[in-house]
Coordinates of C-alpha atoms in Angstrom, one line a residue:
X1 CA 191.6 137.2 36.2
X2 CA 192.1 136.3 31.9
X3 CA 191.7 132.6 32.4
X4 CA 187.9 132.6 32.3
X5 CA 186.4 129.2 32.8
X6 CA 183.2 128.0 31.5
X7 CA 180.4 127.2 33.8
X8 CA 178.2 124.4 34.6
X9 CA 175.1 124.2 37.0
X10 CA 175.0 121.0 38.3
X11 CA 171.5 120.8 40.1
X12 CA 168.1 123.9 40.3
X13 CA 167.3 124.2 43.7
X14 CA 167.4 127.4 45.6
X15 CA 171.6 126.9 46.6
X16 CA 171.9 126.6 42.6
X17 CA 170.0 129.8 42.0
X18 CA 171.6 131.7 44.6
X19 CA 175.3 131.0 42.9
X20 CA 174.0 131.7 39.4
X21 CA 173.0 135.2 39.8
X22 CA 176.3 136.1 41.9
X23 CA 179.3 134.6 38.9
X24 CA 176.1 136.1 36.3
X25 CA 176.4 139.2 38.1
X26 CA 179.9 139.7 38.1
X27 CA 180.8 138.4 34.4
X28 CA 181.7 135.1 35.2
X29 CA 181.2 132.5 31.8
X30 CA 177.7 130.4 32.8
X31 CA 177.3 127.8 29.9
X32 CA 174.8 124.9 30.6
X33 CA 172.7 123.5 33.5
X34 CA 171.3 120.2 34.1
X35 CA 169.2 118.6 35.8
X36 CA 167.0 115.6 36.6
X37 CA 164.5 116.3 34.6
X38 CA 165.0 118.3 31.1
X39 CA 161.4 120.2 32.3
X40 CA 163.6 121.9 35.0
X41 CA 166.9 122.1 33.2
X42 CA 164.9 124.2 30.4
X43 CA 163.3 126.2 32.9
X44 CA 166.8 127.5 34.9
X45 CA 168.8 127.9 31.8
X46 CA 165.6 130.4 30.2
X47 CA 165.5 132.0 33.9
X48 CA 169.4 133.1 33.6
X49 CA 170.0 133.2 29.9
X50 CA 172.5 130.1 30.3
X51 CA 172.5 128.9 26.7
X52 CA 172.8 125.4 27.5
X53 CA 169.8 122.7 29.3
X54 CA 170.8 118.6 29.8
X55 CA 168.2 116.8 31.4
X56 CA 170.6 114.5 33.0
X57 CA 173.8 114.8 34.6
X58 CA 175.9 112.8 32.9
X59 CA 175.2 115.0 29.9
X60 CA 175.9 117.9 31.4
X61 CA 179.5 116.7 32.6
X62 CA 179.7 115.9 29.4
X63 CA 178.9 119.0 27.4
X64 CA 182.9 119.6 25.8
X65 CA 181.8 122.9 26.1
X66 CA 181.8 123.3 30.5
X67 CA 185.3 123.6 32.2
X68 CA 184.5 123.2 35.6
X69 CA 181.0 121.6 37.6
X70 CA 179.2 123.7 40.9
X71 CA 177.6 120.7 42.5
X72 CA 174.7 122.3 43.8
X73 CA 172.5 118.9 44.5
X74 CA 171.3 118.2 47.8
X75 CA 174.7 117.0 50.3
X76 CA 174.4 112.9 50.5
X77 CA 175.0 113.4 46.3
X78 CA 177.7 115.2 46.5
X79 CA 180.2 112.2 46.5
X80 CA 178.0 110.5 43.4
X81 CA 178.3 114.6 41.7
X82 CA 181.6 115.4 41.7
X83 CA 183.2 111.8 40.6
X84 CA 181.0 112.7 37.9
X85 CA 182.0 116.0 37.5
X86 CA 185.4 114.7 38.1
X87 CA 185.9 111.3 36.0
X88 CA 185.0 113.6 33.0
X89 CA 187.8 116.0 33.0
X90 CA 185.7 118.9 34.9
X91 CA 187.3 121.2 38.5
X92 CA 184.3 120.6 40.7
X93 CA 183.3 123.5 43.2
X94 CA 181.4 122.0 46.0
X95 CA 178.9 123.1 48.1
X96 CA 178.9 122.7 51.0
X97 CA 179.2 120.0 53.1
X98 CA 181.1 119.0 51.2
X99 CA 180.3 115.2 51.9
X100 CA 178.7 112.6 53.7
X101 CA 181.3 112.1 55.7
X102 CA 185.0 111.7 56.3
X103 CA 185.5 108.4 54.1
X104 CA 183.6 110.2 51.2
X105 CA 185.0 113.5 50.9
X106 CA 188.3 111.1 50.5
X107 CA 187.2 109.7 47.9
X108 CA 186.9 113.1 45.9
X109 CA 189.6 114.2 47.5
X110 CA 191.8 111.2 46.5
X111 CA 190.7 110.8 43.0
X112 CA 191.0 115.0 42.1
X113 CA 194.4 114.9 43.4
X114 CA 194.9 111.5 40.8
X115 CA 193.0 113.4 37.8
X116 CA 195.0 116.9 38.5
X117 CA 192.3 118.5 38.6
X118 CA 190.5 121.3 41.1
X119 CA 188.1 120.1 43.6
X120 CA 186.7 123.0 46.4
X121 CA 184.2 123.1 49.0
X122 CA 181.8 125.9 48.4
X123 CA 182.6 127.3 51.9
X124 CA 181.4 131.3 50.3
X125 CA 182.2 132.5 54.1
X126 CA 185.8 132.0 54.1
X127 CA 186.6 134.6 50.5
X128 CA 184.1 136.7 52.6
X129 CA 186.3 140.3 53.1
X130 CA 185.3 140.3 56.4
X131 CA 186.5 137.2 57.1
X132 CA 190.2 137.8 54.4
X133 CA 190.3 140.6 57.1
X134 CA 189.9 138.9 60.5
X135 CA 192.8 135.7 59.4
X136 CA 195.3 138.6 58.5
X137 CA 194.3 140.5 61.9
X138 CA 194.9 136.6 64.1
X139 CA 198.2 135.4 62.2
X140 CA 199.4 139.1 62.6
X141 CA 199.0 138.0 66.6
X142 CA 196.7 141.4 67.4
X143 CA 194.9 140.2 69.3
X144 CA 197.8 137.8 71.0
X145 CA 197.0 134.0 71.8
X146 CA 193.5 133.5 70.8
X147 CA 192.0 131.4 73.6
X148 CA 187.7 131.3 72.8
X149 CA 186.3 131.6 69.1
X150 CA 182.0 131.6 69.9
X151 CA 179.8 131.2 66.7
X152 CA 175.8 130.0 66.6
X153 CA 173.9 129.6 63.6
X154 CA 170.3 128.6 64.4
X155 CA 167.6 128.9 62.2
X156 CA 164.0 129.0 62.5
X157 CA 163.1 126.7 58.7
X158 CA 160.3 123.9 59.3
X159 CA 159.4 121.0 61.5
X160 CA 157.5 119.6 58.8
X161 CA 158.6 115.9 59.0
X162 CA 159.0 116.4 54.9
X163 CA 161.1 118.9 54.5
X164 CA 164.4 118.2 53.6
X165 CA 166.1 119.8 56.9
X166 CA 163.7 116.4 58.8
X167 CA 164.4 114.1 56.4
X168 CA 167.2 111.3 56.9
X169 CA 167.0 110.1 53.6
X170 CA 168.2 113.1 52.5
X171 CA 170.7 114.1 55.4
X172 CA 168.7 116.0 56.9
X173 CA 169.2 117.8 60.9
X174 CA 171.4 121.1 61.5
X175 CA 174.1 119.7 62.1
X176 CA 175.3 118.9 58.1
X177 CA 173.6 122.0 56.8
X178 CA 173.5 124.7 59.6
X179 CA 176.2 123.4 62.4
X180 CA 178.7 123.0 59.2
X181 CA 179.5 127.0 59.4
X182 CA 180.5 127.4 63.2
X183 CA 182.2 124.4 62.9
X184 CA 184.4 125.1 59.7
X185 CA 185.2 128.9 61.3
X186 CA 186.5 127.5 64.0
X187 CA 188.9 125.6 61.4
X188 CA 190.1 128.7 59.8
X189 CA 191.0 129.8 63.5
X190 CA 191.8 127.4 64.9
X191 CA 192.7 124.7 63.3
X192 CA 191.9 121.0 64.2
X193 CA 190.8 120.5 67.9
X194 CA 192.4 117.8 69.8
X195 CA 189.3 116.6 71.8
X196 CA 185.2 117.4 70.9
X197 CA 182.5 116.8 72.7
X198 CA 178.8 116.9 71.4
X199 CA 174.8 116.4 72.6
X200 CA 172.2 116.4 70.8
X201 CA 168.4 116.2 70.8
X202 CA 166.1 114.7 68.4
X203 CA 163.4 116.1 65.7
X204 CA 160.6 112.8 65.5
X205 CA 162.3 112.3 62.1
X206 CA 165.7 111.4 64.4
X207 CA 167.7 113.8 63.2
X208 CA 169.2 116.2 65.1
X209 CA 167.1 119.8 66.1
X210 CA 169.6 121.1 68.1
X211 CA 173.5 120.4 69.0
X212 CA 176.4 121.4 71.0
X213 CA 179.5 121.2 70.8
X214 CA 182.8 122.0 73.2
X215 CA 185.8 122.2 70.3
X216 CA 188.9 122.1 72.5
X217 CA 192.1 122.1 71.9
X218 CA 194.4 121.7 75.1
X219 CA 194.9 123.5 76.9
X220 CA 195.0 126.9 75.0
X221 CA 192.4 127.3 73.5
X222 CA 188.1 126.1 73.6
X223 CA 185.3 126.7 70.6
X224 CA 181.7 126.6 71.5
X225 CA 179.2 126.1 68.7
X226 CA 175.5 126.1 69.1
X227 CA 173.3 125.0 65.7
X228 CA 169.8 124.5 65.8
X229 CA 166.8 124.0 62.7
X230 CA 163.6 125.1 64.4
X231 CA 164.3 128.5 66.7
X232 CA 166.1 131.6 65.3
X233 CA 169.0 132.8 66.6
X234 CA 171.8 135.9 67.0
X235 CA 174.3 134.4 64.2
X236 CA 176.8 136.3 65.9
X237 CA 180.1 135.2 66.4
X238 CA 183.1 136.3 69.0
X239 CA 186.4 135.9 69.5
X240 CA 188.7 136.1 72.0
X241 CA 192.7 136.7 72.2
X242 CA 195.2 137.9 75.3
X243 CA 194.8 140.9 73.7
X244 CA 191.8 141.7 72.0
X245 CA 188.3 140.4 70.5
X246 CA 186.8 140.1 67.8
X247 CA 182.3 140.5 67.6
X248 CA 181.6 139.6 64.1
X249 CA 177.6 141.1 63.9
X250 CA 175.0 139.2 62.8
X251 CA 175.0 137.0 60.1
X252 CA 178.4 136.7 60.8
X253 CA 179.1 133.5 58.1
X254 CA 177.7 136.4 55.3
X255 CA 178.9 139.6 54.5
X256 CA 178.7 141.7 56.8
X257 CA 179.8 143.9 59.8
X258 CA 182.6 143.7 63.1
X259 CA 184.2 145.6 65.4
X260 CA 188.0 145.0 67.2
X261 CA 188.4 145.8 70.8
X262 CA 191.9 145.6 72.3
X263 CA 192.9 144.4 75.8
X264 CA 190.8 147.0 77.6
X265 CA 187.2 147.0 75.6
X266 CA 188.2 149.7 73.9
X267 CA 186.7 150.2 70.2
X268 CA 190.5 150.2 67.3
X269 CA 189.2 148.9 64.4
X270 CA 185.0 148.8 62.6
X271 CA 185.3 147.0 58.8
X272 CA 182.9 146.6 56.9
X273 CA 182.0 143.8 54.5
X274 CA 179.8 144.9 52.3
X275 CA 179.6 143.5 49.1
X276 CA 177.7 142.9 45.5
X277 CA 175.6 140.3 45.6
X278 CA 175.3 137.7 47.6
X279 CA 179.5 136.9 48.0
X280 CA 179.3 133.7 46.5
X281 CA 181.6 134.6 43.8
X282 CA 184.6 134.7 45.1
X283 CA 184.7 131.1 45.7
X284 CA 184.1 131.0 42.4
X285 CA 187.2 133.6 41.8
X286 CA 189.4 131.5 43.3
X287 CA 188.5 128.0 41.5
X288 CA 189.3 130.0 38.7
X289 CA 192.8 131.4 40.2
X290 CA 194.1 127.8 41.4
X291 CA 193.0 126.4 37.5
X292 CA 195.4 129.5 36.3
X293 CA 197.6 128.8 38.1
X294 CA 198.1 125.2 38.0
X295 CA 197.3 125.1 41.5
X296 CA 195.6 122.0 43.2
X297 CA 195.4 123.4 46.6
X298 CA 195.4 126.6 48.9
X299 CA 195.5 127.9 52.1
X300 CA 192.5 129.5 52.2
X301 CA 190.7 126.2 52.6
X302 CA 192.4 123.6 51.5
X303 CA 191.1 119.9 50.6
X304 CA 193.2 118.4 52.6
X305 CA 191.1 120.2 55.5
X306 CA 188.0 120.3 54.0
X307 CA 187.9 116.0 54.6
X308 CA 189.3 116.9 58.4
X309 CA 186.1 118.8 59.1
X310 CA 184.8 116.2 57.9
X311 CA 186.3 113.7 60.8
X312 CA 184.9 116.5 63.0
X313 CA 181.4 116.0 61.8
X314 CA 181.6 112.0 62.3
X315 CA 182.8 112.2 65.4
X316 CA 179.9 114.8 67.1
X317 CA 177.6 112.5 64.8
X318 CA 179.2 109.3 66.8
X319 CA 178.2 111.1 70.4
X320 CA 174.5 112.6 69.6
X321 CA 173.8 109.5 68.1
X322 CA 172.7 110.7 63.9
X323 CA 172.3 108.1 61.6
X324 CA 171.6 108.2 58.0
X325 CA 170.2 105.6 56.0
X326 CA 172.7 106.0 52.7
X327 CA 175.7 105.1 55.3
X328 CA 175.3 101.7 56.5
X329 CA 175.7 103.2 60.3
X330 CA 174.3 101.1 62.8

């Protein structure tokens, strides 16, 4: 690609370090970083050799040398910061979960469309080599009719009430931080469900500790999803069709391997999805491709689908009674 963009990093937390590392390792242009404090921005810029450090997000998005913004703040702030960047005329790559709810997602997508700017959800799994190949197989009919998708995202993180994942003021809980992965995976393979059933248990801070979901697709298929924030699970996924299945190895949502079986259980393909870095460079490359092509959406994960996924997460939250103060929910 010759039409490379100049990237600005909005936020200096853990996820920002991962994305920035992959960008720099793969020769993307990272020209600025912004934080809530000058000290944090300076430290981040020094660590990664970034030329410009801004002590506010407003200064970052106003930087005339920046073409695209990667929003790396926690999801309660995604709508605000995505709109901040869009209104400054920047293309935006927004960490998942895309926003806190579908209404916020619609606001972001609508504004990007009005301004003719690209906004892309940073669901990096969609762009990894093993998922590219799996979509090819599903589309070709190699697995026959897909009947079942199963995936977990269970991590043993922390039960400290002060930890971000346990804090309702920061959008805590397993669902929006971890469960977003298998929900998006189900969408990738089966699309939007026709019905949803969800149950959960809560932490002492009243966010979901463990959530299980069944997404139904009429009489054709089901997706069975499980997410937990205090137990380490297998983090594997399986796609089962009438003519075969694919078993994706640990960790299924990161660069990994899979095995494809035919309908009789014989191995017909083994795929190694190893990449250099963590694999987050592919989503940034896709945003750059869209901009260069003059397109606002792709078939891998369109803004419209990101909104649909948030609608599904809204319904899950309704069923399990997961509410957040910043959304004024009862």
